[in-house]
Short mmCIF file of C-alpha atoms and ligand atoms in Angstrom, two decimals:
data_model
loop_
_atom_site.label_atom_id
_atom_site.label_comp_id
_atom_site.label_asym_id
_atom_site.label_seq_id
_atom_site.Cartn_x
_atom_site.Cartn_y
_atom_site.Cartn_z
CA UNK J 587 30.68 23.09 8.81
CA UNK J 588 31.22 23.47 4.73
CA UNK J 589 29.11 22.95 2.10
CA UNK J 590 30.10 20.47 -0.26
CA UNK J 591 29.07 20.34 -3.79
CA UNK J 592 28.10 16.81 -5.18
CA UNK J 593 31.05 16.38 -7.41
CA UNK J 594 33.37 16.32 -4.46
CA UNK J 595 32.36 12.92 -3.53
CA UNK J 596 34.65 10.28 -4.01
CA UNK J 597 33.56 6.92 -5.40
CA UNK J 598 31.24 6.47 -8.15
CA UNK J 599 28.57 4.73 -6.32
CA UNK J 600 28.27 7.47 -3.79
CA UNK J 601 27.73 9.84 -6.65
CA UNK J 602 25.25 7.78 -8.19
CA UNK J 603 23.24 7.15 -4.71
CA UNK J 604 23.48 10.91 -4.19
CA UNK J 605 22.63 11.94 -7.60
CA UNK J 606 19.62 9.75 -7.83
CA UNK J 607 18.53 10.59 -4.21
CA UNK J 608 18.58 14.40 -5.30
CA UNK J 609 16.67 13.63 -8.45
CA UNK J 610 13.87 11.94 -6.48
CA UNK J 611 13.30 14.47 -3.84
CA UNK J 612 12.75 17.29 -6.44
CA UNK J 613 9.62 15.77 -7.16
CA UNK J 614 6.68 16.28 -4.76
CA UNK J 615 4.92 12.97 -3.90
CA UNK J 616 2.93 13.99 -0.82
CA UNK J 617 0.45 11.20 -0.30
CA UNK J 618 -3.41 12.49 0.72
CA UNK J 619 -4.99 10.75 3.54
CA UNK J 620 -8.37 12.50 2.50
CA UNK J 621 -8.49 10.91 -0.89
CA UNK J 622 -9.94 7.07 -0.88
CA UNK J 623 -8.15 6.65 -4.19
CA UNK J 624 -5.09 4.76 -5.03
CA UNK J 625 -2.72 6.73 -5.46
CA UNK J 626 -4.08 9.06 -3.20
CA UNK J 627 -2.59 11.86 -5.12
CA UNK J 628 -1.83 12.43 -8.77
CA UNK J 629 1.63 13.89 -7.91
CA UNK J 630 3.08 10.60 -7.33
CA UNK J 631 2.85 9.58 -10.82
CA UNK J 632 5.70 11.47 -11.85
CA UNK J 633 8.04 9.51 -9.58
CA UNK J 634 6.25 6.43 -10.54
CA UNK J 635 7.03 7.15 -14.37
CA UNK J 636 10.61 8.46 -13.66
CA UNK J 637 11.52 5.09 -11.83
CA UNK J 638 9.94 2.94 -14.42
CA UNK J 639 11.98 4.64 -17.12
CA UNK J 640 15.17 4.41 -14.96
CA UNK J 641 14.52 0.73 -14.16
CA UNK J 642 14.25 0.16 -18.07
CA UNK J 643 17.38 2.10 -18.71
CA UNK J 644 19.34 0.08 -16.33
CA UNK J 645 18.41 -3.10 -18.19
CA UNK J 646 16.01 -4.50 -15.45
CA UNK J 647 13.27 -7.08 -16.61
CA UNK J 648 9.52 -7.02 -16.79
CA UNK J 649 9.43 -3.50 -15.61
CA UNK J 650 5.82 -1.97 -14.94
CA UNK J 651 4.05 0.57 -13.45
CA UNK J 652 0.61 -0.49 -12.77
CA UNK J 653 -2.90 1.21 -12.61
CA UNK J 654 -2.32 2.32 -9.05
CA UNK J 655 0.95 3.63 -9.36
CA UNK J 656 3.09 0.44 -7.96
CA UNK J 657 6.39 0.07 -9.94
CA UNK J 658 7.93 -3.47 -10.24
CA UNK J 659 11.03 -4.60 -11.90
CA UNK J 660 13.30 -7.50 -11.75
CA UNK J 661 17.02 -8.94 -12.09
CA UNK J 662 16.91 -12.56 -13.11
CA UNK J 663 18.93 -14.97 -11.23
CA UNK J 664 22.40 -15.89 -12.64
CA UNK J 665 22.61 -18.85 -10.33
CA UNK J 666 20.51 -21.56 -9.02
CA UNK J 667 19.50 -22.44 -5.66
CA UNK J 668 19.37 -19.05 -4.55
CA UNK J 669 16.51 -17.50 -2.90
CA UNK J 670 14.40 -14.55 -4.66
CA UNK J 671 14.82 -11.71 -2.60
CA UNK J 672 12.49 -8.60 -2.68
CA UNK J 673 13.52 -4.93 -1.87
CA UNK J 674 10.49 -2.51 -1.44
CA UNK J 675 10.56 1.13 -0.50
CA UNK J 676 7.84 3.70 -0.73
CA UNK J 677 7.45 6.89 -3.09
CA UNK J 678 5.29 8.93 -1.28
CA UNK J 679 5.83 11.61 1.39
CA UNK J 680 4.04 12.27 4.56
CA UNK J 681 1.61 15.35 4.44
CA UNK J 682 2.13 16.89 7.81
CA UNK J 683 5.15 19.10 6.62
CA UNK J 684 5.30 20.98 3.22
CA UNK J 685 6.74 18.37 0.75
CA UNK J 686 8.15 21.24 -1.72
CA UNK J 687 9.98 22.94 -2.83
CA UNK J 688 12.80 21.01 -1.29
CA UNK J 689 16.19 23.02 -1.08
CA UNK J 690 18.66 20.42 -0.05
CA UNK J 691 22.20 21.01 0.77
CA UNK J 692 25.24 18.44 1.41
CA UNK J 693 27.34 19.62 4.22
CA UNK J 694 30.33 18.22 6.26
CA UNK J 695 29.25 17.81 9.93
CA UNK J 696 31.98 18.51 12.33
CA UNK J 697 29.91 18.64 15.51
CA UNK J 698 27.67 21.34 17.19
CA UNK J 699 24.37 22.56 15.85
CA UNK J 700 23.48 22.98 12.24
CA UNK J 701 21.96 26.08 10.79
CA UNK J 702 19.42 25.05 8.19
CA UNK J 703 18.21 28.53 7.41
CA UNK J 704 20.03 31.41 8.67
CA UNK J 705 17.56 34.02 7.28
CA UNK J 706 14.67 32.40 9.21
CA UNK J 707 16.63 31.50 12.28
CA UNK J 708 16.03 27.54 11.65
CA UNK J 709 18.70 25.71 13.45
CA UNK J 710 19.01 21.68 14.31
CA UNK J 711 20.18 21.80 17.66
CA UNK J 712 22.85 18.85 18.78
CA UNK J 713 20.87 18.62 22.20
CA UNK J 714 17.59 18.16 20.89
CA UNK J 715 18.91 15.76 18.02
CA UNK J 716 21.22 13.28 19.84
CA UNK J 717 21.88 11.17 16.55
CA UNK J 718 23.90 14.05 15.13
CA UNK J 719 26.70 12.73 17.44
CA UNK J 720 27.18 9.73 15.23
CA UNK J 721 27.95 11.73 12.18
CA UNK J 722 30.94 13.87 13.13
CA UNK J 723 33.14 14.03 9.99
CA UNK J 724 30.23 12.55 7.70
CA UNK J 725 28.29 14.45 5.07
CA UNK J 726 24.79 15.16 5.57
CA UNK J 727 21.99 16.01 3.22
CA UNK J 728 19.75 18.77 4.98
CA UNK J 729 16.73 20.84 4.25
CA UNK J 730 16.34 24.62 4.40
CA UNK J 731 14.11 24.13 7.34
CA UNK J 732 10.98 24.80 5.64
CA UNK J 733 10.11 21.42 3.96
CA UNK J 734 10.53 17.70 4.42
CA UNK J 735 13.68 16.50 2.86
CA UNK J 736 11.97 13.09 1.50
CA UNK J 737 14.78 10.95 2.69
CA UNK J 738 11.70 8.88 4.21
CA UNK J 739 11.75 6.94 1.78
CA UNK J 740 13.56 7.96 -1.32
CA UNK J 741 16.67 7.50 0.24
CA UNK J 742 15.59 3.72 0.34
CA UNK J 743 14.75 3.83 -3.54
CA UNK J 744 17.99 5.38 -4.26
CA UNK J 745 19.85 2.68 -2.60
CA UNK J 746 17.97 -0.12 -3.91
CA UNK J 747 18.41 1.33 -7.51
CA UNK J 748 22.13 2.00 -7.08
CA UNK J 749 22.65 -1.60 -5.93
CA UNK J 750 20.74 -3.06 -8.82
CA UNK J 751 22.97 -0.73 -11.29
CA UNK J 752 25.89 -2.15 -9.43
CA UNK J 753 24.81 -5.93 -10.09
CA UNK J 754 24.00 -5.22 -13.61
CA UNK J 755 27.40 -3.89 -14.37
CA UNK J 756 28.86 -6.86 -12.42
CA UNK J 757 27.51 -9.73 -13.91
CA UNK J 758 30.51 -11.96 -12.16
CA UNK J 759 28.57 -11.45 -8.88
CA UNK J 760 26.13 -14.43 -8.33
CA UNK J 761 22.60 -13.87 -7.19
CA UNK J 762 19.10 -15.28 -7.11
CA UNK J 763 16.14 -13.38 -8.55
CA UNK J 764 16.03 -9.84 -7.32
CA UNK J 765 12.39 -8.27 -7.11
CA UNK J 766 12.34 -4.57 -6.81
CA UNK J 767 8.70 -2.91 -5.86
CA UNK J 768 7.92 0.71 -5.18
CA UNK J 769 4.74 1.46 -3.61
CA UNK J 770 2.50 4.59 -2.95
CA UNK J 771 0.60 5.91 -0.13
CA UNK J 772 2.54 4.01 2.54
CA UNK J 773 2.66 7.23 4.95
CA UNK J 774 -1.18 6.79 4.99
CA UNK J 775 -1.05 3.18 5.68
CA UNK J 776 -2.12 1.79 2.20
CA UNK J 777 1.11 0.96 0.74
CA UNK J 778 0.82 -2.73 1.00
CA UNK J 779 -3.09 -2.66 0.13
CA UNK J 780 -2.74 -3.26 -3.61
CA UNK J 781 0.74 -4.78 -3.71
CA UNK J 782 1.05 -7.87 -6.07
CA UNK J 783 2.56 -10.31 -3.68
CA UNK J 784 2.03 -13.11 -6.28
CA UNK J 785 3.38 -11.31 -9.16
CA UNK J 786 6.44 -10.12 -7.03
CA UNK J 787 7.23 -13.69 -6.64
CA UNK J 788 10.02 -13.16 -3.88
CA UNK J 789 10.79 -15.81 -1.33
CA UNK J 790 11.12 -12.98 1.17
CA UNK J 791 11.59 -9.40 1.30
CA UNK J 792 12.91 -6.30 2.96
CA UNK J 793 11.48 -2.79 3.10
CA UNK J 794 14.38 -0.24 3.19
CA UNK J 795 12.41 2.30 5.28
CA UNK J 796 13.99 2.71 8.43
CA UNK J 797 16.46 4.97 10.10
CA UNK J 798 19.98 4.41 11.39
CA UNK J 799 21.64 2.13 8.86
CA UNK J 800 22.44 -0.33 11.49
CA UNK J 801 19.02 -1.10 12.64
CA UNK J 802 17.03 -4.18 11.47
CA UNK J 803 13.35 -3.94 12.64
CA UNK J 804 11.08 -6.95 12.54
CA UNK J 805 9.00 -6.56 15.84
CA UNK J 806 6.18 -4.12 15.33
CA UNK J 807 2.98 -3.48 17.50
CA UNK J 808 -0.10 -5.42 17.34
CA UNK J 809 -2.55 -2.79 16.58
CA UNK J 810 -6.29 -2.12 16.60
CA UNK J 811 -8.51 0.75 16.70
CA UNK J 812 -11.47 1.41 19.15
CA UNK J 813 -14.62 3.19 18.89
CA UNK J 814 -16.72 3.93 22.07
CA UNK J 815 -20.43 5.49 21.09
CA UNK J 816 -21.98 6.41 24.26
CA UNK J 817 -25.62 6.73 24.08
CA UNK J 818 -27.10 9.31 26.66
CA UNK J 819 -30.43 10.75 27.65
CA UNK J 820 -30.55 14.50 27.61
CA UNK J 821 -32.97 16.50 29.57
CA UNK J 822 -33.35 20.00 31.03
CA UNK J 823 -30.57 20.17 33.71
CA UNK J 824 -33.10 21.87 36.07
CA UNK J 825 -35.31 18.81 35.99
CA UNK J 826 -32.60 16.20 35.31
CA UNK J 827 -32.50 14.44 38.79
CA UNK J 828 -32.45 10.51 38.35
CA UNK J 829 -33.19 10.81 34.64
CA UNK J 830 -30.23 12.44 32.85
CA UNK J 831 -27.56 10.25 31.39
CA UNK J 832 -24.83 12.52 30.23
CA UNK J 833 -23.08 10.78 27.60
CA UNK J 834 -20.06 13.22 27.99
CA UNK J 835 -19.61 12.10 31.58
CA UNK J 836 -20.43 8.46 30.98
CA UNK J 837 -17.69 8.53 28.31
CA UNK J 838 -15.17 9.94 31.00
CA UNK J 839 -16.32 7.15 33.34
CA UNK J 840 -15.18 4.63 30.42
CA UNK J 841 -11.89 6.37 29.90
CA UNK J 842 -11.33 6.59 33.73
CA UNK J 843 -11.63 2.75 34.04
CA UNK J 844 -8.74 2.31 31.73
CA UNK J 845 -5.25 1.79 33.37
CA UNK J 846 -4.06 5.63 33.90
CA UNK J 847 -0.35 4.50 33.20
CA UNK J 848 -0.91 2.50 29.84
CA UNK J 849 -0.64 5.61 27.52
CA UNK J 850 1.99 6.59 25.04
CA UNK J 851 3.27 9.41 27.26
CA UNK J 852 4.23 6.67 29.90
CA UNK J 853 5.46 3.96 27.76
CA UNK J 854 8.48 2.74 25.74
CA UNK J 855 10.23 -0.17 24.43
CA UNK J 856 7.81 -3.25 24.35
CA UNK J 857 5.26 -1.49 26.76
CA UNK J 858 1.72 -1.17 25.01
CA UNK J 859 -0.80 1.32 25.42
CA UNK J 860 -4.43 2.58 24.87
CA UNK J 861 -4.30 6.18 23.28
CA UNK J 862 -7.27 8.35 23.23
CA UNK J 863 -6.82 10.00 19.83
CA UNK J 864 -10.36 11.80 19.51
CA UNK J 865 -13.30 12.57 21.42
CA UNK J 866 -16.40 14.80 20.86
CA UNK J 867 -19.85 14.85 22.07
CA UNK J 868 -23.03 16.58 23.76
CA UNK J 869 -25.25 15.04 26.60
CA UNK J 870 -27.11 12.86 24.26
CA UNK J 871 -24.23 11.45 22.34
CA UNK J 872 -20.62 10.95 22.72
CA UNK J 873 -17.85 9.38 21.12
CA UNK J 874 -14.20 8.24 22.08
CA UNK J 875 -11.74 6.98 19.74
CA UNK J 876 -8.63 4.92 20.75
CA UNK J 877 -5.74 3.31 19.31
CA UNK J 878 -4.63 -0.06 21.12
CA UNK J 879 -1.18 -1.17 20.71
CA UNK J 880 1.01 -4.17 22.24
CA UNK J 881 3.88 -5.95 20.90
CA UNK J 882 2.84 -9.07 22.59
CA UNK J 883 -0.20 -10.63 20.95
CA UNK J 884 -1.59 -11.89 24.37
CA UNK J 885 -1.42 -8.86 26.16
CA UNK J 886 -2.89 -7.24 23.17
CA UNK J 887 -5.90 -9.58 23.20
CA UNK J 888 -6.19 -8.77 26.84
CA UNK J 889 -6.27 -4.93 26.21
CA UNK J 890 -9.03 -5.46 23.90
CA UNK J 891 -10.99 -7.83 26.44
CA UNK J 892 -10.70 -5.26 28.94
CA UNK J 893 -12.43 -2.65 27.01
CA UNK J 894 -15.07 -5.16 26.35
CA UNK J 895 -15.58 -5.78 29.79
CA UNK J 896 -15.70 -2.23 30.98
CA UNK J 897 -18.39 -1.66 28.13
CA UNK J 898 -20.15 -4.65 29.49
CA UNK J 899 -19.87 -3.35 33.35
CA UNK J 900 -20.97 -0.01 32.33
CA UNK J 901 -23.87 -1.20 30.28
CA UNK J 902 -25.03 -3.22 33.35
CA UNK J 903 -24.87 0.02 35.29
CA UNK J 904 -26.37 2.37 33.08
CA UNK J 905 -28.77 0.02 30.65
CA UNK J 906 -28.31 -2.05 27.76
CA UNK J 907 -26.80 -0.53 24.83
CA UNK J 908 -25.67 2.71 26.41
CA UNK J 909 -21.97 1.91 25.44
CA UNK J 910 -21.39 0.42 21.83
CA UNK J 911 -17.68 -0.63 21.60
CA UNK J 912 -16.39 -1.42 17.96
CA UNK J 913 -12.97 -3.10 17.92
CA UNK J 914 -11.09 -3.49 14.65
CA UNK J 915 -7.78 -5.09 14.49
CA UNK J 916 -5.38 -2.99 12.06
CA UNK J 917 -2.27 -4.96 11.70
CA UNK J 918 -0.16 -7.59 13.80
CA UNK J 919 3.49 -7.92 15.19
CA UNK J 920 5.57 -9.58 12.25
CA UNK J 921 7.71 -11.31 14.65
CA UNK J 922 5.48 -14.27 14.54
CA UNK J 923 5.92 -14.60 10.70
CA UNK J 924 9.70 -13.79 10.68
CA UNK J 925 10.27 -16.40 13.34
CA UNK J 926 9.22 -19.01 10.63
CA UNK J 927 12.03 -17.79 8.50
CA UNK J 928 14.64 -16.64 10.76
CA UNK J 929 17.26 -16.78 8.17
CA UNK J 930 15.82 -13.48 6.76
CA UNK J 931 17.24 -11.94 9.68
CA UNK J 932 20.57 -13.68 9.97
CA UNK J 933 20.97 -12.89 6.31
CA UNK J 934 20.56 -9.23 6.99
CA UNK J 935 22.80 -9.17 10.06
CA UNK J 936 25.48 -10.81 8.17
CA UNK J 937 25.53 -8.51 5.44
CA UNK J 938 25.56 -5.56 7.81
CA UNK J 939 28.49 -6.94 9.47
CA UNK J 940 30.47 -7.77 6.30
CA UNK J 941 29.91 -4.06 5.54
CA UNK J 942 31.72 -3.21 8.95
CA UNK J 943 28.50 -2.20 10.78
CA UNK J 944 27.07 -3.37 14.05
CA UNK J 945 23.51 -4.62 13.36
CA UNK J 946 21.00 -4.13 16.17
CA UNK J 947 17.50 -5.47 16.26
CA UNK J 948 15.14 -2.90 17.74
CA UNK J 949 11.25 -2.90 18.12
CA UNK J 950 9.33 -0.73 16.27
CA UNK J 951 6.44 1.31 18.31
CA UNK J 952 4.22 1.38 15.04
CA UNK J 953 3.87 -0.33 12.18
CA UNK J 954 5.26 -0.97 8.86
CA UNK J 955 3.93 -2.01 5.28
CA UNK J 956 6.42 -5.15 5.66
CA UNK J 957 4.37 -5.96 8.60
CA UNK J 958 0.96 -6.12 6.54
CA UNK J 959 2.96 -7.79 3.77
CA UNK J 960 4.20 -10.46 6.24
CA UNK J 961 0.67 -11.45 6.85
CA UNK J 962 0.00 -11.30 3.13
CA UNK J 963 2.55 -14.12 2.79
CA UNK J 964 5.59 -12.29 2.07
CA UNK J 965 7.85 -12.04 5.23
CA UNK J 966 9.53 -8.46 5.28
CA UNK J 967 11.54 -7.07 7.99
CA UNK J 968 12.80 -3.38 7.67
CA UNK J 969 16.19 -2.14 7.10
CA UNK J 970 17.64 1.32 7.69
CA UNK J 971 18.40 3.98 5.13
CA UNK J 972 20.40 6.38 6.81
CA UNK J 973 17.75 8.88 7.25
CA UNK J 974 16.93 10.48 10.40
CA UNK J 975 14.29 12.96 11.82
CA UNK J 976 11.65 11.78 9.28
CA UNK J 977 8.25 13.47 8.94
CA UNK J 978 9.72 16.86 9.98
CA UNK J 979 11.75 19.82 8.74
CA UNK J 980 14.74 18.65 10.57
CA UNK J 981 14.88 15.58 8.25
CA UNK J 982 18.16 14.75 7.24
CA UNK J 983 20.07 11.90 5.57
CA UNK J 984 23.67 10.74 6.14
CA UNK J 985 25.33 10.38 2.62
CA UNK J 986 27.94 7.84 4.10
CA UNK J 987 25.14 5.76 5.84
CA UNK J 988 23.37 5.72 2.24
CA UNK J 989 26.52 4.27 0.56
CA UNK J 990 26.79 1.62 3.52
CA UNK J 991 23.16 0.59 3.06
CA UNK J 992 23.70 0.41 -0.73
CA UNK J 993 26.63 -2.00 -0.03
CA UNK J 994 24.89 -3.97 2.56
CA UNK J 995 21.89 -4.39 0.20
CA UNK J 996 24.37 -6.01 -2.49
CA UNK J 997 25.70 -8.33 0.29
CA UNK J 998 22.19 -9.46 1.39
CA UNK J 999 21.71 -10.44 -2.35
CA UNK J 1000 25.04 -11.69 -3.03
CA UNK J 1001 25.33 -13.91 0.26
CA UNK J 1002 25.10 -17.48 -0.14
CA UNK J 1003 21.49 -18.92 0.29
CA UNK J 1004 22.19 -20.22 3.90
CA UNK J 1005 23.37 -16.63 5.20
ZN1 ZN T 2113 8.74 5.41 5.28
#
């Protein structure tokens, strides 16, 4: 393993995508779930302003940074009858791990474990991170093991703008209108909240926010949250016979009636689950909070129905209003929207193939901003960035995959309308 300075990179585009990436990750843009404002942290403005300036300098049109730190910019069509295609990435990073100061390093991966920080003994082990095996002989941008890298999703931003720069320098490449949007607060689930779908004006879009560059994601969970409030009756335990209704125990009874294997720990692929994510309480009152997930809309509805019927049964047993169940849908599987425009997936698949990649469609066991946008009228599957191990100190980005994605994005834009 050797450390390679940036100027060793071959190819101007690779330099550009790396330079951009390093500039963006130098800024701490951690979002803050506890803050209800948008953006949820003031520090996201620095990147918003930098991107606005950069997009103006590149010669993009109608560049604007709005009052909530969303950045938009466009490249006009230079041919008729091509769709307006949107490309979207997010500026914030997750707050679970320190977001700064990032000390990135570019290393040529030759197999084996990667020492991120010799002093602190932080090592990225090949046996823990199987994805490393696909990068032998490639360059990885890694951290010093104390912070995030910020590849999620600044790699996506760097790829989109490097592609835009290329198109603006190559007017001979024919394309429809290109709509670029960068959002704040994706990591706290609010990136789509104030997205200006109408002003964006794309016929369809892609978020560039995934992992492996070959993966196309357009199937995500249907998601709901559930709150079970249990009203008990507290009385001195010495004289409780036939009187006490211990809310804690009743809460456990509710939980015990859910299918024991339909939990995150026992499910994968397309299997849904009920996840108990918080519980608190005393004899008098207890509360259980769940998230409910399933790719299949029908099974998703059945899962919610099951919770309702358990609550109804227990209310029958213990008295009306003992259990108060509140279910709230969070987002839906974008597949049903994407199926109305299958050419959006075909287009991405063809573009990846044209760049020598083997596209694979994989279900997301979560949600994306694109899922929300798809139900706001903008069909929006997710593409990879070449970033791995997001949301942790072992996050890294493969430089050659960033480069490949930059080319794939160009190919998506430049393909004929019918794909
Ligand atoms: Zn992301």
